Amino acid sequence: MNVEYHRHYSEALGHDMEFKVYGDHGKPLLAFPAQDGRFYDWEGFGMVEAIRHFLEAGKVMLFTVDGVDWESWTNRHVPPQDRARRHQDYDRYVTAEFMPLLLERTGGTPPWATGCSMGAFHAANFFFRHPDLFDGVIAMSGLYNTEEFTGGDGGMDAYYNSPLWYLPGLTDEATLERYRQSSIVFCVGQGRWEERMIEHTHQIKAILESKGIPAWIDFWGHDVDHDWPWWRIQLPYFLGHMLRHG
């Protein structure tokens, strides 16, 4: 299996950023790290191995982007508004600097976004904010607003990075139609440490249904915890279905 490491300077963030690529062709999959995580965590926690058969068969090409949560949402040393503004810098990095590299490598094929825990928040938020760049999402065990990090006091930058807050008021039919043509999966277990994620997933389900947006919202069993062993099972399960059905 082809594995690549890349490092490049980000004008948006003002420092170097790193990422890895696994596989050399197939449907692009852009993975965001969990809270305060790094681009190599998907390999370290066994997620790459969990989908190795898709990668080696040329069905999926995985890109693991780096994060900067410690500079933005989890940076308790600055006010909530500054945390939200720093995330806006990260948004510019991903959309204006990283995505052109990905699209050049994939011949213009847009990726599905994915992640678990806070990575699910990032995947969902980037998908909903930029449906011109992504055509699907697999979000596992996420929270889908920024209240935990801002207390609801992060201003409009926090509001517009919280899908549970901005989606209900979204009425642009062209954007909604893009969502309707996309592949959307939200999954959550019902075991340990999933209580708030269950609540948020129910809310996402209600919003998407109210907008007429088809989505696969899957609540797994009461033995399914908020932890990597289950995400290693969930990701290949959903990928298999999505690759078969588009």
mmCIF file of C-alpha atoms in Angstrom:
data_model
loop_
_atom_site.group_PDB
_atom_site.id
_atom_site.type_symbol
_atom_site.label_atom_id
_atom_site.label_comp_id
_atom_site.label_asym_id
_atom_site.label_seq_id
_atom_site.Cartn_x
_atom_site.Cartn_y
_atom_site.Cartn_z
ATOM 1 C CA MET A 1 0.000 0.000 0.000
ATOM 2 C CA ASN A 2 1.271 3.434 -0.925
ATOM 3 C CA VAL A 3 1.962 5.646 2.134
ATOM 4 C CA GLU A 4 3.166 9.248 1.875
ATOM 5 C CA TYR A 5 4.111 11.936 4.378
ATOM 6 C CA HIS A 6 3.862 15.626 3.454
ATOM 7 C CA ARG A 7 4.758 18.863 5.244
ATOM 8 C CA HIS A 8 3.999 22.347 3.962
ATOM 9 C CA TYR A 9 3.712 25.893 5.236
ATOM 10 C CA SER A 10 0.250 27.331 5.899
ATOM 11 C CA GLU A 11 -0.210 31.037 5.257
ATOM 12 C CA ALA A 12 -3.586 30.893 7.000
ATOM 13 C CA LEU A 13 -2.133 29.443 10.215
ATOM 14 C CA GLY A 14 1.381 30.879 10.100
ATOM 15 C CA HIS A 15 3.223 27.594 10.620
ATOM 16 C CA ASP A 16 3.929 24.260 8.983
ATOM 17 C CA MET A 17 1.197 21.647 8.670
ATOM 18 C CA GLU A 18 1.556 17.933 8.030
ATOM 19 C CA PHE A 19 -0.570 15.200 6.513
ATOM 20 C CA LYS A 20 -0.373 11.623 5.271
ATOM 21 C CA VAL A 21 -1.817 9.836 2.269
ATOM 22 C CA TYR A 22 -2.672 6.122 2.147
ATOM 23 C CA GLY A 23 -3.406 4.358 -1.124
ATOM 24 C CA ASP A 24 -2.984 5.788 -4.590
ATOM 25 C CA HIS A 25 -6.474 5.823 -6.123
ATOM 26 C CA GLY A 26 -10.124 5.290 -5.262
ATOM 27 C CA LYS A 27 -12.773 7.426 -3.592
ATOM 28 C CA PRO A 28 -10.993 10.139 -1.542
ATOM 29 C CA LEU A 29 -11.660 10.044 2.195
ATOM 30 C CA LEU A 30 -10.524 13.024 4.287
ATOM 31 C CA ALA A 31 -10.117 12.112 7.963
ATOM 32 C CA PHE A 32 -10.016 14.708 10.743
ATOM 33 C CA PRO A 33 -8.295 13.861 14.037
ATOM 34 C CA ALA A 34 -10.133 13.564 17.355
ATOM 35 C CA GLN A 35 -9.835 16.301 19.995
ATOM 36 C CA ASP A 36 -6.292 17.738 20.148
ATOM 37 C CA GLY A 37 -5.211 14.893 17.877
ATOM 38 C CA ARG A 38 -2.677 14.770 15.074
ATOM 39 C CA PHE A 39 -2.564 13.595 11.487
ATOM 40 C CA TYR A 40 -0.835 10.339 12.465
ATOM 41 C CA ASP A 41 -3.468 9.269 15.013
ATOM 42 C CA TRP A 42 -5.593 7.428 12.485
ATOM 43 C CA GLU A 43 -2.654 5.171 11.814
ATOM 44 C CA GLY A 44 -1.677 4.934 15.474
ATOM 45 C CA PHE A 45 -5.169 3.975 16.657
ATOM 46 C CA GLY A 46 -5.631 1.326 13.976
ATOM 47 C CA MET A 47 -8.119 3.105 11.720
ATOM 48 C CA VAL A 48 -5.870 2.770 8.675
ATOM 49 C CA GLU A 49 -5.485 -0.945 9.321
ATOM 50 C CA ALA A 50 -9.274 -1.255 9.727
ATOM 51 C CA ILE A 51 -9.811 -0.095 6.145
ATOM 52 C CA ARG A 52 -6.628 -1.575 4.672
ATOM 53 C CA HIS A 53 -8.592 -3.874 2.339
ATOM 54 C CA PHE A 54 -10.338 -0.860 0.775
ATOM 55 C CA LEU A 55 -7.018 0.944 0.368
ATOM 56 C CA GLU A 56 -5.164 -2.009 -1.119
ATOM 57 C CA ALA A 57 -8.038 -2.742 -3.498
ATOM 58 C CA GLY A 58 -7.934 0.823 -4.807
ATOM 59 C CA LYS A 59 -11.459 1.572 -3.611
ATOM 60 C CA VAL A 60 -10.459 4.332 -1.173
ATOM 61 C CA MET A 61 -7.616 6.852 -0.960
ATOM 62 C CA LEU A 62 -7.234 8.184 2.592
ATOM 63 C CA PHE A 63 -5.914 11.640 3.495
ATOM 64 C CA THR A 64 -5.308 12.340 7.205
ATOM 65 C CA VAL A 65 -5.184 16.087 7.781
ATOM 66 C CA ASP A 66 -3.606 17.646 10.861
ATOM 67 C CA GLY A 67 -5.567 19.550 13.501
ATOM 68 C CA VAL A 68 -5.041 22.676 15.600
ATOM 69 C CA ASP A 69 -7.711 22.257 18.293
ATOM 70 C CA TRP A 70 -5.212 23.293 20.978
ATOM 71 C CA GLU A 71 -4.880 26.644 19.208
ATOM 72 C CA SER A 72 -8.632 27.081 18.778
ATOM 73 C CA TRP A 73 -11.538 25.376 20.554
ATOM 74 C CA THR A 74 -9.609 23.773 23.435
ATOM 75 C CA ASN A 75 -7.311 26.750 24.102
ATOM 76 C CA ARG A 76 -8.618 27.827 27.513
ATOM 77 C CA HIS A 77 -5.997 30.601 27.725
ATOM 78 C CA VAL A 78 -7.860 32.897 25.315
ATOM 79 C CA PRO A 79 -11.460 34.163 25.209
ATOM 80 C CA PRO A 80 -14.101 32.123 23.341
ATOM 81 C CA GLN A 81 -14.217 34.648 20.505
ATOM 82 C CA ASP A 82 -10.476 34.194 19.908
ATOM 83 C CA ARG A 83 -10.868 30.408 19.903
ATOM 84 C CA ALA A 84 -13.552 30.706 17.247
ATOM 85 C CA ARG A 85 -11.460 33.127 15.180
ATOM 86 C CA ARG A 86 -8.515 30.741 15.263
ATOM 87 C CA HIS A 87 -10.761 27.983 13.974
ATOM 88 C CA GLN A 88 -11.657 30.280 11.089
ATOM 89 C CA ASP A 89 -7.941 30.308 10.251
ATOM 90 C CA TYR A 90 -8.037 26.506 10.251
ATOM 91 C CA ASP A 91 -11.089 26.597 7.992
ATOM 92 C CA ARG A 92 -9.127 28.717 5.520
ATOM 93 C CA TYR A 93 -6.200 26.319 5.729
ATOM 94 C CA VAL A 94 -8.334 23.267 4.974
ATOM 95 C CA THR A 95 -10.437 24.830 2.223
ATOM 96 C CA ALA A 96 -7.940 27.130 0.479
ATOM 97 C CA GLU A 97 -4.604 25.368 1.063
ATOM 98 C CA PHE A 98 -5.113 21.682 1.810
ATOM 99 C CA MET A 99 -8.097 20.907 -0.425
ATOM 100 C CA PRO A 100 -6.407 22.122 -3.628
ATOM 101 C CA LEU A 101 -3.593 19.650 -2.914
ATOM 102 C CA LEU A 102 -6.100 16.850 -2.365
ATOM 103 C CA LEU A 103 -8.137 17.679 -5.469
ATOM 104 C CA GLU A 104 -5.032 17.920 -7.634
ATOM 105 C CA ARG A 105 -4.012 14.475 -6.420
ATOM 106 C CA THR A 106 -7.473 12.968 -7.020
ATOM 107 C CA GLY A 107 -8.097 14.530 -10.416
ATOM 108 C CA GLY A 108 -10.768 16.786 -8.983
ATOM 109 C CA THR A 109 -12.809 14.067 -7.283
ATOM 110 C CA PRO A 110 -14.330 15.511 -4.076
ATOM 111 C CA PRO A 111 -13.831 13.537 -0.870
ATOM 112 C CA TRP A 112 -16.076 12.223 1.816
ATOM 113 C CA ALA A 113 -15.227 13.787 5.182
ATOM 114 C CA THR A 114 -14.943 11.559 8.223
ATOM 115 C CA GLY A 115 -13.906 11.576 11.858
ATOM 116 C CA CYS A 116 -14.754 10.257 15.287
ATOM 117 C CA SER A 117 -15.485 12.211 18.472
ATOM 118 C CA MET A 118 -14.313 15.796 17.810
ATOM 119 C CA GLY A 119 -13.151 14.611 14.411
ATOM 120 C CA ALA A 120 -16.828 13.904 13.676
ATOM 121 C CA PHE A 121 -17.637 17.509 14.579
ATOM 122 C CA HIS A 122 -14.988 18.738 12.151
ATOM 123 C CA ALA A 123 -16.092 16.351 9.411
ATOM 124 C CA ALA A 124 -19.743 17.348 9.722
ATOM 125 C CA ASN A 125 -18.997 21.054 10.014
ATOM 126 C CA PHE A 126 -16.704 21.122 6.979
ATOM 127 C CA PHE A 127 -19.202 19.092 4.958
ATOM 128 C CA PHE A 128 -22.165 21.306 5.823
ATOM 129 C CA ARG A 129 -20.227 24.563 5.414
ATOM 130 C CA HIS A 130 -18.526 23.555 2.168
ATOM 131 C CA PRO A 131 -20.774 21.200 0.184
ATOM 132 C CA ASP A 132 -18.986 22.440 -2.945
ATOM 133 C CA LEU A 133 -15.818 20.693 -1.698
ATOM 134 C CA PHE A 134 -17.256 17.536 -0.108
ATOM 135 C CA ASP A 135 -19.906 15.133 -1.354
ATOM 136 C CA GLY A 136 -20.393 13.044 1.744
ATOM 137 C CA VAL A 137 -19.683 12.582 5.438
ATOM 138 C CA ILE A 138 -19.264 9.722 7.898
ATOM 139 C CA ALA A 139 -19.471 11.235 11.386
ATOM 140 C CA MET A 140 -19.027 8.892 14.353
ATOM 141 C CA SER A 141 -19.823 9.849 17.955
ATOM 142 C CA GLY A 142 -19.680 13.617 17.590
ATOM 143 C CA LEU A 143 -20.977 16.751 19.262
ATOM 144 C CA TYR A 144 -22.271 19.199 16.689
ATOM 145 C CA ASN A 145 -22.070 22.613 18.306
ATOM 146 C CA THR A 146 -19.296 24.551 20.022
ATOM 147 C CA GLU A 147 -21.063 25.185 23.332
ATOM 148 C CA GLU A 148 -18.683 22.907 25.256
ATOM 149 C CA PHE A 149 -15.765 25.118 24.220
ATOM 150 C CA THR A 150 -17.353 28.576 24.181
ATOM 151 C CA GLY A 151 -20.267 28.352 26.585
ATOM 152 C CA GLY A 152 -22.347 29.808 23.768
ATOM 153 C CA ASP A 153 -20.258 32.994 23.984
ATOM 154 C CA GLY A 154 -18.051 32.724 20.903
ATOM 155 C CA GLY A 155 -19.883 35.183 18.682
ATOM 156 C CA MET A 156 -20.871 34.589 15.081
ATOM 157 C CA ASP A 157 -17.695 32.655 14.278
ATOM 158 C CA ALA A 158 -18.739 30.059 16.852
ATOM 159 C CA TYR A 159 -22.362 30.120 15.680
ATOM 160 C CA TYR A 160 -21.449 29.462 12.060
ATOM 161 C CA ASN A 161 -19.219 26.571 13.066
ATOM 162 C CA SER A 162 -22.013 24.817 14.963
ATOM 163 C CA PRO A 163 -24.208 22.732 12.636
ATOM 164 C CA LEU A 164 -26.928 22.359 15.271
ATOM 165 C CA TRP A 165 -27.195 26.154 15.368
ATOM 166 C CA TYR A 166 -26.859 27.223 11.744
ATOM 167 C CA LEU A 167 -28.580 24.366 9.902
ATOM 168 C CA PRO A 168 -32.137 25.042 11.174
ATOM 169 C CA GLY A 169 -32.092 28.528 9.620
ATOM 170 C CA LEU A 170 -30.553 27.445 6.322
ATOM 171 C CA THR A 171 -33.010 28.041 3.481
ATOM 172 C CA ASP A 172 -30.785 28.318 0.395
ATOM 173 C CA GLU A 173 -32.279 25.722 -1.903
ATOM 174 C CA ALA A 174 -29.104 25.198 -3.941
ATOM 175 C CA THR A 175 -27.160 24.307 -0.788
ATOM 176 C CA LEU A 176 -29.920 22.048 0.494
ATOM 177 C CA GLU A 177 -30.026 20.254 -2.840
ATOM 178 C CA ARG A 178 -26.281 19.640 -2.661
ATOM 179 C CA TYR A 179 -26.849 17.977 0.707
ATOM 180 C CA ARG A 180 -29.668 15.878 -0.758
ATOM 181 C CA GLN A 181 -27.357 14.584 -3.473
ATOM 182 C CA SER A 182 -24.608 13.686 -0.983
ATOM 183 C CA SER A 183 -23.895 10.547 1.037
ATOM 184 C CA ILE A 184 -24.536 11.327 4.710
ATOM 185 C CA VAL A 185 -23.947 9.010 7.672
ATOM 186 C CA PHE A 186 -24.146 9.865 11.369
ATOM 187 C CA CYS A 187 -23.456 7.090 13.849
ATOM 188 C CA VAL A 188 -23.326 6.920 17.629
ATOM 189 C CA GLY A 189 -23.119 4.132 20.166
ATOM 190 C CA GLN A 190 -25.360 3.959 23.223
ATOM 191 C CA GLY A 191 -22.728 2.735 25.666
ATOM 192 C CA ARG A 192 -20.294 4.514 27.957
ATOM 193 C CA TRP A 193 -19.392 8.166 27.368
ATOM 194 C CA GLU A 194 -21.923 8.595 24.548
ATOM 195 C CA GLU A 195 -24.765 10.358 26.388
ATOM 196 C CA ARG A 196 -24.352 13.855 24.933
ATOM 197 C CA MET A 197 -23.371 12.476 21.538
ATOM 198 C CA ILE A 198 -26.651 10.533 21.440
ATOM 199 C CA GLU A 199 -28.551 13.754 22.169
ATOM 200 C CA HIS A 200 -26.743 15.673 19.438
ATOM 201 C CA THR A 201 -27.206 12.869 16.912
ATOM 202 C CA HIS A 202 -30.962 12.881 17.583
ATOM 203 C CA GLN A 203 -30.958 16.634 16.971
ATOM 204 C CA ILE A 204 -29.057 16.277 13.690
ATOM 205 C CA LYS A 205 -31.551 13.603 12.635
ATOM 206 C CA ALA A 206 -34.513 15.888 13.317
ATOM 207 C CA ILE A 207 -32.955 18.822 11.437
ATOM 208 C CA LEU A 208 -32.090 16.768 8.361
ATOM 209 C CA GLU A 209 -35.546 15.216 8.283
ATOM 210 C CA SER A 210 -37.157 18.658 8.519
ATOM 211 C CA LYS A 211 -35.130 19.791 5.483
ATOM 212 C CA GLY A 212 -35.904 16.696 3.433
ATOM 213 C CA ILE A 213 -32.252 15.640 3.401
ATOM 214 C CA PRO A 214 -31.760 11.856 3.181
ATOM 215 C CA ALA A 215 -29.283 10.543 5.721
ATOM 216 C CA TRP A 216 -28.377 7.300 7.424
ATOM 217 C CA ILE A 217 -28.582 7.976 11.167
ATOM 218 C CA ASP A 218 -27.498 4.867 13.017
ATOM 219 C CA PHE A 219 -27.727 4.292 16.771
ATOM 220 C CA TRP A 220 -25.623 1.288 17.758
ATOM 221 C CA GLY A 221 -26.139 -0.863 20.848
ATOM 222 C CA HIS A 222 -25.852 -0.150 24.555
ATOM 223 C CA ASP A 223 -22.551 -2.053 24.620
ATOM 224 C CA VAL A 224 -21.024 0.310 22.028
ATOM 225 C CA ASP A 225 -18.761 2.784 23.817
ATOM 226 C CA HIS A 226 -17.229 6.098 22.773
ATOM 227 C CA ASP A 227 -13.871 4.534 21.936
ATOM 228 C CA TRP A 228 -11.541 3.526 19.115
ATOM 229 C CA PRO A 229 -12.326 -0.220 19.067
ATOM 230 C CA TRP A 230 -15.882 0.554 18.003
ATOM 231 C CA TRP A 231 -14.891 3.232 15.487
ATOM 232 C CA ARG A 232 -12.567 0.664 13.896
ATOM 233 C CA ILE A 233 -15.664 -1.496 13.346
ATOM 234 C CA GLN A 234 -18.010 1.293 12.273
ATOM 235 C CA LEU A 235 -15.851 2.943 9.621
ATOM 236 C CA PRO A 236 -15.345 -0.098 7.339
ATOM 237 C CA TYR A 237 -18.996 -1.057 7.854
ATOM 238 C CA PHE A 238 -20.258 2.288 6.563
ATOM 239 C CA LEU A 239 -17.588 2.601 3.888
ATOM 240 C CA GLY A 240 -18.602 -0.736 2.446
ATOM 241 C CA HIS A 241 -22.226 0.332 2.173
ATOM 242 C CA MET A 242 -21.414 3.768 0.760
ATOM 243 C CA LEU A 243 -19.028 2.407 -1.871
ATOM 244 C CA ARG A 244 -21.673 -0.069 -3.032
ATOM 245 C CA HIS A 245 -24.525 2.407 -3.160
ATOM 246 C CA GLY A 246 -22.793 5.734 -3.899
#
